[in-house]
């Protein structure tokens, strides 16, 4: 079996970054006055609404949907849709309020839509948000199966926006565990499983491979308590590009020298596809779904508010390291 990486599986993160920069370079218009932008190009954007900011972000479930279709299980992908949006709002210190969804389908299917709705409802309950509405488009000439995405809004006090600019030498990195693979890196995971001739119905621990890959993305609502109670310098939702998401924050050197133990699904994929360790950490969350960067003196307080532990530290320099591996090289 060939040695796998994300690019060979069909997703080239670096090429994707270039394409996004090309798109962003053309879009120049900026509103002034009420509703002018306070923050752009971060986990979420923020617009000025006087005493506070309205936060907004958008994301989808990605190719996790193909696993759902393979085993005909659609009742959790709605949780992923909510989670991927809500977690990005939380990653700038904002409180989620509401969202809308967009479902593009090849052909209408009442049962599938009802199953998707179960996950959306559960995700909204966990996040304490309202699904205000959305859009369903039947596009048989474009879509095979369906695609699910959403846009979420929240609010934040303008002096409470967390961008990472306060990160300093000596801060520590605290990781909160993920629930598993979440909704990123599924293209690589699927290609590895399929190339090995395995079925998503094959056993994996006490589940099937498909059921394990569909474990819903964790929604990190405890972050609201964290930012209220602790001096937080930076937040990172670990999604596409793995721990390289730390580079979205202040340009410093991030060293993860004591990472959380990844769930077995990650090592299963790595062994099956002969995937390099660095590639695993720049593709998947590797068991660390959310990170909080703060002074070491705040850790004891943080430990009372959420699950997890200190996994590393920040120092002057640049780059993201897991033990001796430079991940962003």
PDB file of C-alpha atoms in Angstrom, residues 115-302:
ATOM      1  CA  UNK A 115     -32.080  12.475  10.507  1.00  0.00           C
ATOM      2  CA  UNK A 116     -29.912  15.508   9.737  1.00  0.00           C
ATOM      3  CA  UNK A 117     -32.373  17.629  11.730  1.00  0.00           C
ATOM      4  CA  UNK A 118     -31.852  15.433  14.807  1.00  0.00           C
ATOM      5  CA  UNK A 119     -28.177  16.349  14.873  1.00  0.00           C
ATOM      6  CA  UNK A 120     -28.837  20.030  14.234  1.00  0.00           C
ATOM      7  CA  UNK A 121     -31.315  20.080  17.115  1.00  0.00           C
ATOM      8  CA  UNK A 122     -28.890  18.324  19.487  1.00  0.00           C
ATOM      9  CA  UNK A 123     -26.021  20.604  18.496  1.00  0.00           C
ATOM     10  CA  UNK A 124     -28.144  23.698  19.084  1.00  0.00           C
ATOM     11  CA  UNK A 125     -29.221  22.359  22.475  1.00  0.00           C
ATOM     12  CA  UNK A 126     -25.609  21.759  23.565  1.00  0.00           C
ATOM     13  CA  UNK A 127     -24.518  25.192  22.305  1.00  0.00           C
ATOM     14  CA  UNK A 128     -27.647  26.951  23.616  1.00  0.00           C
ATOM     15  CA  UNK A 129     -28.320  28.604  20.267  1.00  0.00           C
ATOM     16  CA  UNK A 130     -31.336  28.948  17.995  1.00  0.00           C
ATOM     17  CA  UNK A 131     -31.445  27.636  14.441  1.00  0.00           C
ATOM     18  CA  UNK A 132     -33.241  30.612  12.893  1.00  0.00           C
ATOM     19  CA  UNK A 133     -33.767  29.054   9.486  1.00  0.00           C
ATOM     20  CA  UNK A 134     -31.746  28.147   6.448  1.00  0.00           C
ATOM     21  CA  UNK A 135     -31.812  27.138   2.812  1.00  0.00           C
ATOM     22  CA  UNK A 136     -32.256  23.846   1.004  1.00  0.00           C
ATOM     23  CA  UNK A 137     -31.246  23.678  -2.655  1.00  0.00           C
ATOM     24  CA  UNK A 138     -31.943  20.735  -4.950  1.00  0.00           C
ATOM     25  CA  UNK A 139     -29.012  20.633  -7.379  1.00  0.00           C
ATOM     26  CA  UNK A 140     -28.933  17.298  -9.222  1.00  0.00           C
ATOM     27  CA  UNK A 141     -26.465  18.578 -11.839  1.00  0.00           C
ATOM     28  CA  UNK A 142     -23.969  19.752  -9.206  1.00  0.00           C
ATOM     29  CA  UNK A 143     -24.380  17.659  -6.051  1.00  0.00           C
ATOM     30  CA  UNK A 144     -24.061  13.914  -5.492  1.00  0.00           C
ATOM     31  CA  UNK A 145     -25.776  13.019  -2.227  1.00  0.00           C
ATOM     32  CA  UNK A 146     -25.803  16.190  -0.119  1.00  0.00           C
ATOM     33  CA  UNK A 147     -23.631  18.858   1.452  1.00  0.00           C
ATOM     34  CA  UNK A 148     -24.254  20.530   4.805  1.00  0.00           C
ATOM     35  CA  UNK A 149     -22.885  23.866   5.994  1.00  0.00           C
ATOM     36  CA  UNK A 150     -23.899  26.668   8.308  1.00  0.00           C
ATOM     37  CA  UNK A 151     -23.285  30.233   9.406  1.00  0.00           C
ATOM     38  CA  UNK A 152     -23.348  31.205  13.066  1.00  0.00           C
ATOM     39  CA  UNK A 153     -23.462  34.516  14.907  1.00  0.00           C
ATOM     40  CA  UNK A 154     -22.567  35.484  18.441  1.00  0.00           C
ATOM     41  CA  UNK A 155     -21.686  38.519  20.494  1.00  0.00           C
ATOM     42  CA  UNK A 156     -18.672  39.753  22.438  1.00  0.00           C
ATOM     43  CA  UNK A 157     -17.723  42.821  24.444  1.00  0.00           C
ATOM     44  CA  UNK A 158     -15.266  44.772  22.334  1.00  0.00           C
ATOM     45  CA  UNK A 159     -12.633  44.661  25.062  1.00  0.00           C
ATOM     46  CA  UNK A 160     -13.172  40.910  25.403  1.00  0.00           C
ATOM     47  CA  UNK A 161     -12.139  39.865  21.895  1.00  0.00           C
ATOM     48  CA  UNK A 162      -9.288  37.337  22.128  1.00  0.00           C
ATOM     49  CA  UNK A 163      -6.991  37.284  19.104  1.00  0.00           C
ATOM     50  CA  UNK A 164      -3.709  36.034  20.570  1.00  0.00           C
ATOM     51  CA  UNK A 165      -2.028  39.450  20.533  1.00  0.00           C
ATOM     52  CA  UNK A 166      -1.446  39.212  24.326  1.00  0.00           C
ATOM     53  CA  UNK A 167       0.484  35.932  24.073  1.00  0.00           C
ATOM     54  CA  UNK A 168       3.956  36.295  25.551  1.00  0.00           C
ATOM     55  CA  UNK A 169       7.124  34.365  26.273  1.00  0.00           C
ATOM     56  CA  UNK A 170       6.504  31.982  29.188  1.00  0.00           C
ATOM     57  CA  UNK A 171       2.795  31.382  28.573  1.00  0.00           C
ATOM     58  CA  UNK A 172       1.649  27.759  28.665  1.00  0.00           C
ATOM     59  CA  UNK A 173      -0.507  25.791  26.238  1.00  0.00           C
ATOM     60  CA  UNK A 174      -3.448  23.936  27.817  1.00  0.00           C
ATOM     61  CA  UNK A 175      -5.183  21.323  25.641  1.00  0.00           C
ATOM     62  CA  UNK A 176      -8.783  20.192  26.033  1.00  0.00           C
ATOM     63  CA  UNK A 177      -9.401  16.686  24.622  1.00  0.00           C
ATOM     64  CA  UNK A 178     -11.262  16.131  21.388  1.00  0.00           C
ATOM     65  CA  UNK A 179     -13.969  13.503  21.040  1.00  0.00           C
ATOM     66  CA  UNK A 180     -12.072  11.913  18.163  1.00  0.00           C
ATOM     67  CA  UNK A 181     -11.425  12.855  14.568  1.00  0.00           C
ATOM     68  CA  UNK A 182     -14.038  15.666  14.582  1.00  0.00           C
ATOM     69  CA  UNK A 183     -14.722  17.042  11.059  1.00  0.00           C
ATOM     70  CA  UNK A 184     -11.247  17.484   9.603  1.00  0.00           C
ATOM     71  CA  UNK A 185      -8.878  15.167   7.813  1.00  0.00           C
ATOM     72  CA  UNK A 186     -11.672  12.828   6.757  1.00  0.00           C
ATOM     73  CA  UNK A 187     -10.431  12.796   3.167  1.00  0.00           C
ATOM     74  CA  UNK A 188      -7.121  11.318   4.302  1.00  0.00           C
ATOM     75  CA  UNK A 189      -8.802   8.934   6.737  1.00  0.00           C
ATOM     76  CA  UNK A 190     -11.239   7.696   4.077  1.00  0.00           C
ATOM     77  CA  UNK A 191      -8.563   7.218   1.415  1.00  0.00           C
ATOM     78  CA  UNK A 192      -6.437   5.192   3.837  1.00  0.00           C
ATOM     79  CA  UNK A 193      -9.347   2.960   4.872  1.00  0.00           C
ATOM     80  CA  UNK A 194     -10.515   2.428   1.301  1.00  0.00           C
ATOM     81  CA  UNK A 195      -6.999   1.801  -0.085  1.00  0.00           C
ATOM     82  CA  UNK A 196      -6.522  -0.884   2.558  1.00  0.00           C
ATOM     83  CA  UNK A 197      -9.599  -2.682   1.232  1.00  0.00           C
ATOM     84  CA  UNK A 198     -11.514  -2.202   4.495  1.00  0.00           C
ATOM     85  CA  UNK A 199     -15.222  -1.552   4.862  1.00  0.00           C
ATOM     86  CA  UNK A 200     -16.720   1.145   7.048  1.00  0.00           C
ATOM     87  CA  UNK A 201     -18.784  -1.704   8.522  1.00  0.00           C
ATOM     88  CA  UNK A 202     -15.645  -3.516   9.739  1.00  0.00           C
ATOM     89  CA  UNK A 203     -15.142  -3.648  13.494  1.00  0.00           C
ATOM     90  CA  UNK A 204     -13.051  -1.048  15.289  1.00  0.00           C
ATOM     91  CA  UNK A 205     -12.879  -1.515  19.063  1.00  0.00           C
ATOM     92  CA  UNK A 206     -16.537  -1.689  20.208  1.00  0.00           C
ATOM     93  CA  UNK A 207     -17.888   0.093  17.106  1.00  0.00           C
ATOM     94  CA  UNK A 208     -17.497  -0.102  13.355  1.00  0.00           C
ATOM     95  CA  UNK A 209     -14.885   2.012  11.553  1.00  0.00           C
ATOM     96  CA  UNK A 210     -17.693   4.140  10.132  1.00  0.00           C
ATOM     97  CA  UNK A 211     -19.314   4.740  13.503  1.00  0.00           C
ATOM     98  CA  UNK A 212     -15.967   5.746  15.013  1.00  0.00           C
ATOM     99  CA  UNK A 213     -15.276   8.230  12.208  1.00  0.00           C
ATOM    100  CA  UNK A 214     -18.765   9.693  12.717  1.00  0.00           C
ATOM    101  CA  UNK A 215     -18.221  10.429  16.430  1.00  0.00           C
ATOM    102  CA  UNK A 216     -19.599  13.993  16.676  1.00  0.00           C
ATOM    103  CA  UNK A 217     -17.287  16.975  17.056  1.00  0.00           C
ATOM    104  CA  UNK A 218     -17.088  18.151  20.654  1.00  0.00           C
ATOM    105  CA  UNK A 219     -18.674  21.537  21.381  1.00  0.00           C
ATOM    106  CA  UNK A 220     -16.490  23.475  23.827  1.00  0.00           C
ATOM    107  CA  UNK A 221     -19.023  25.620  25.664  1.00  0.00           C
ATOM    108  CA  UNK A 222     -16.841  25.561  28.807  1.00  0.00           C
ATOM    109  CA  UNK A 223     -14.688  28.178  27.075  1.00  0.00           C
ATOM    110  CA  UNK A 224     -17.270  30.800  28.055  1.00  0.00           C
ATOM    111  CA  UNK A 225     -16.500  30.140  31.733  1.00  0.00           C
ATOM    112  CA  UNK A 226     -12.774  30.041  31.000  1.00  0.00           C
ATOM    113  CA  UNK A 227     -12.678  33.502  29.432  1.00  0.00           C
ATOM    114  CA  UNK A 228     -14.823  34.923  32.245  1.00  0.00           C
ATOM    115  CA  UNK A 229     -12.736  33.466  35.057  1.00  0.00           C
ATOM    116  CA  UNK A 230      -9.168  33.332  33.699  1.00  0.00           C
ATOM    117  CA  UNK A 231      -6.643  35.662  32.118  1.00  0.00           C
ATOM    118  CA  UNK A 232      -6.639  34.133  28.634  1.00  0.00           C
ATOM    119  CA  UNK A 233      -4.073  35.261  26.074  1.00  0.00           C
ATOM    120  CA  UNK A 234      -5.031  33.018  23.155  1.00  0.00           C
ATOM    121  CA  UNK A 235      -7.533  30.396  22.001  1.00  0.00           C
ATOM    122  CA  UNK A 236      -7.247  27.842  19.201  1.00  0.00           C
ATOM    123  CA  UNK A 237      -9.880  25.531  17.752  1.00  0.00           C
ATOM    124  CA  UNK A 238      -7.790  22.692  16.285  1.00  0.00           C
ATOM    125  CA  UNK A 239      -9.388  21.884  12.942  1.00  0.00           C
ATOM    126  CA  UNK A 240      -8.019  21.734   9.382  1.00  0.00           C
ATOM    127  CA  UNK A 241      -4.193  21.902   9.373  1.00  0.00           C
ATOM    128  CA  UNK A 242      -4.094  20.473  12.906  1.00  0.00           C
ATOM    129  CA  UNK A 243      -1.842  22.166  15.440  1.00  0.00           C
ATOM    130  CA  UNK A 244      -0.668  24.573  12.742  1.00  0.00           C
ATOM    131  CA  UNK A 245      -3.835  26.458  13.730  1.00  0.00           C
ATOM    132  CA  UNK A 246      -1.656  28.012  16.442  1.00  0.00           C
ATOM    133  CA  UNK A 247      -0.017  30.048  13.670  1.00  0.00           C
ATOM    134  CA  UNK A 248      -3.300  31.936  13.342  1.00  0.00           C
ATOM    135  CA  UNK A 249      -2.383  33.580  16.646  1.00  0.00           C
ATOM    136  CA  UNK A 250       0.626  35.763  17.463  1.00  0.00           C
ATOM    137  CA  UNK A 251       3.887  34.946  15.666  1.00  0.00           C
ATOM    138  CA  UNK A 252       5.720  33.056  18.428  1.00  0.00           C
ATOM    139  CA  UNK A 253       7.289  29.642  18.922  1.00  0.00           C
ATOM    140  CA  UNK A 254       4.716  27.105  20.125  1.00  0.00           C
ATOM    141  CA  UNK A 255       6.188  23.942  21.658  1.00  0.00           C
ATOM    142  CA  UNK A 256       3.924  20.991  22.485  1.00  0.00           C
ATOM    143  CA  UNK A 257       6.331  18.808  24.424  1.00  0.00           C
ATOM    144  CA  UNK A 258       3.765  16.738  26.357  1.00  0.00           C
ATOM    145  CA  UNK A 259       0.831  16.202  23.944  1.00  0.00           C
ATOM    146  CA  UNK A 260      -2.334  14.433  25.042  1.00  0.00           C
ATOM    147  CA  UNK A 261      -2.504  10.794  24.020  1.00  0.00           C
ATOM    148  CA  UNK A 262      -4.408  10.587  20.706  1.00  0.00           C
ATOM    149  CA  UNK A 263      -7.438   8.346  20.500  1.00  0.00           C
ATOM    150  CA  UNK A 264      -6.722   4.971  18.923  1.00  0.00           C
ATOM    151  CA  UNK A 265      -8.421   5.943  15.647  1.00  0.00           C
ATOM    152  CA  UNK A 266      -5.517   8.280  14.844  1.00  0.00           C
ATOM    153  CA  UNK A 267      -2.847   5.602  15.324  1.00  0.00           C
ATOM    154  CA  UNK A 268      -5.014   3.158  13.367  1.00  0.00           C
ATOM    155  CA  UNK A 269      -5.082   5.546  10.395  1.00  0.00           C
ATOM    156  CA  UNK A 270      -1.387   6.345  10.740  1.00  0.00           C
ATOM    157  CA  UNK A 271      -0.311   2.694  10.754  1.00  0.00           C
ATOM    158  CA  UNK A 272      -2.718   1.683   8.003  1.00  0.00           C
ATOM    159  CA  UNK A 273      -1.562   4.474   5.684  1.00  0.00           C
ATOM    160  CA  UNK A 274       2.067   4.700   6.782  1.00  0.00           C
ATOM    161  CA  UNK A 275       1.504   8.403   7.527  1.00  0.00           C
ATOM    162  CA  UNK A 276       4.415  10.400   8.975  1.00  0.00           C
ATOM    163  CA  UNK A 277       4.032  11.702  12.532  1.00  0.00           C
ATOM    164  CA  UNK A 278       4.390  15.353  11.475  1.00  0.00           C
ATOM    165  CA  UNK A 279       1.756  14.846   8.772  1.00  0.00           C
ATOM    166  CA  UNK A 280      -0.635  13.450  11.378  1.00  0.00           C
ATOM    167  CA  UNK A 281      -0.249  16.580  13.532  1.00  0.00           C
ATOM    168  CA  UNK A 282      -0.728  18.949  10.598  1.00  0.00           C
ATOM    169  CA  UNK A 283      -3.829  17.107   9.390  1.00  0.00           C
ATOM    170  CA  UNK A 284      -5.691  15.954  12.508  1.00  0.00           C
ATOM    171  CA  UNK A 285      -6.366  17.281  16.011  1.00  0.00           C
ATOM    172  CA  UNK A 286      -4.579  14.191  17.425  1.00  0.00           C
ATOM    173  CA  UNK A 287      -6.763  14.151  20.526  1.00  0.00           C
ATOM    174  CA  UNK A 288      -6.441  17.883  21.262  1.00  0.00           C
ATOM    175  CA  UNK A 289      -9.533  19.676  20.000  1.00  0.00           C
ATOM    176  CA  UNK A 290      -9.141  23.071  21.635  1.00  0.00           C
ATOM    177  CA  UNK A 291      -6.211  24.939  23.168  1.00  0.00           C
ATOM    178  CA  UNK A 292      -6.047  27.746  25.697  1.00  0.00           C
ATOM    179  CA  UNK A 293      -2.897  29.860  26.017  1.00  0.00           C
ATOM    180  CA  UNK A 294      -2.472  31.682  29.295  1.00  0.00           C
ATOM    181  CA  UNK A 295       0.004  32.534  32.064  1.00  0.00           C
ATOM    182  CA  UNK A 296       1.167  29.527  34.088  1.00  0.00           C
ATOM    183  CA  UNK A 297      -0.232  31.183  37.221  1.00  0.00           C
ATOM    184  CA  UNK A 298      -3.760  30.778  35.803  1.00  0.00           C
ATOM    185  CA  UNK A 299      -3.568  27.007  35.226  1.00  0.00           C
ATOM    186  CA  UNK A 300      -4.883  25.944  38.627  1.00  0.00           C
ATOM    187  CA  UNK A 301      -7.976  28.070  38.102  1.00  0.00           C
ATOM    188  CA  UNK A 302      -8.424  26.715  34.563  1.00  0.00           C
TER     189      UNK A 302
END
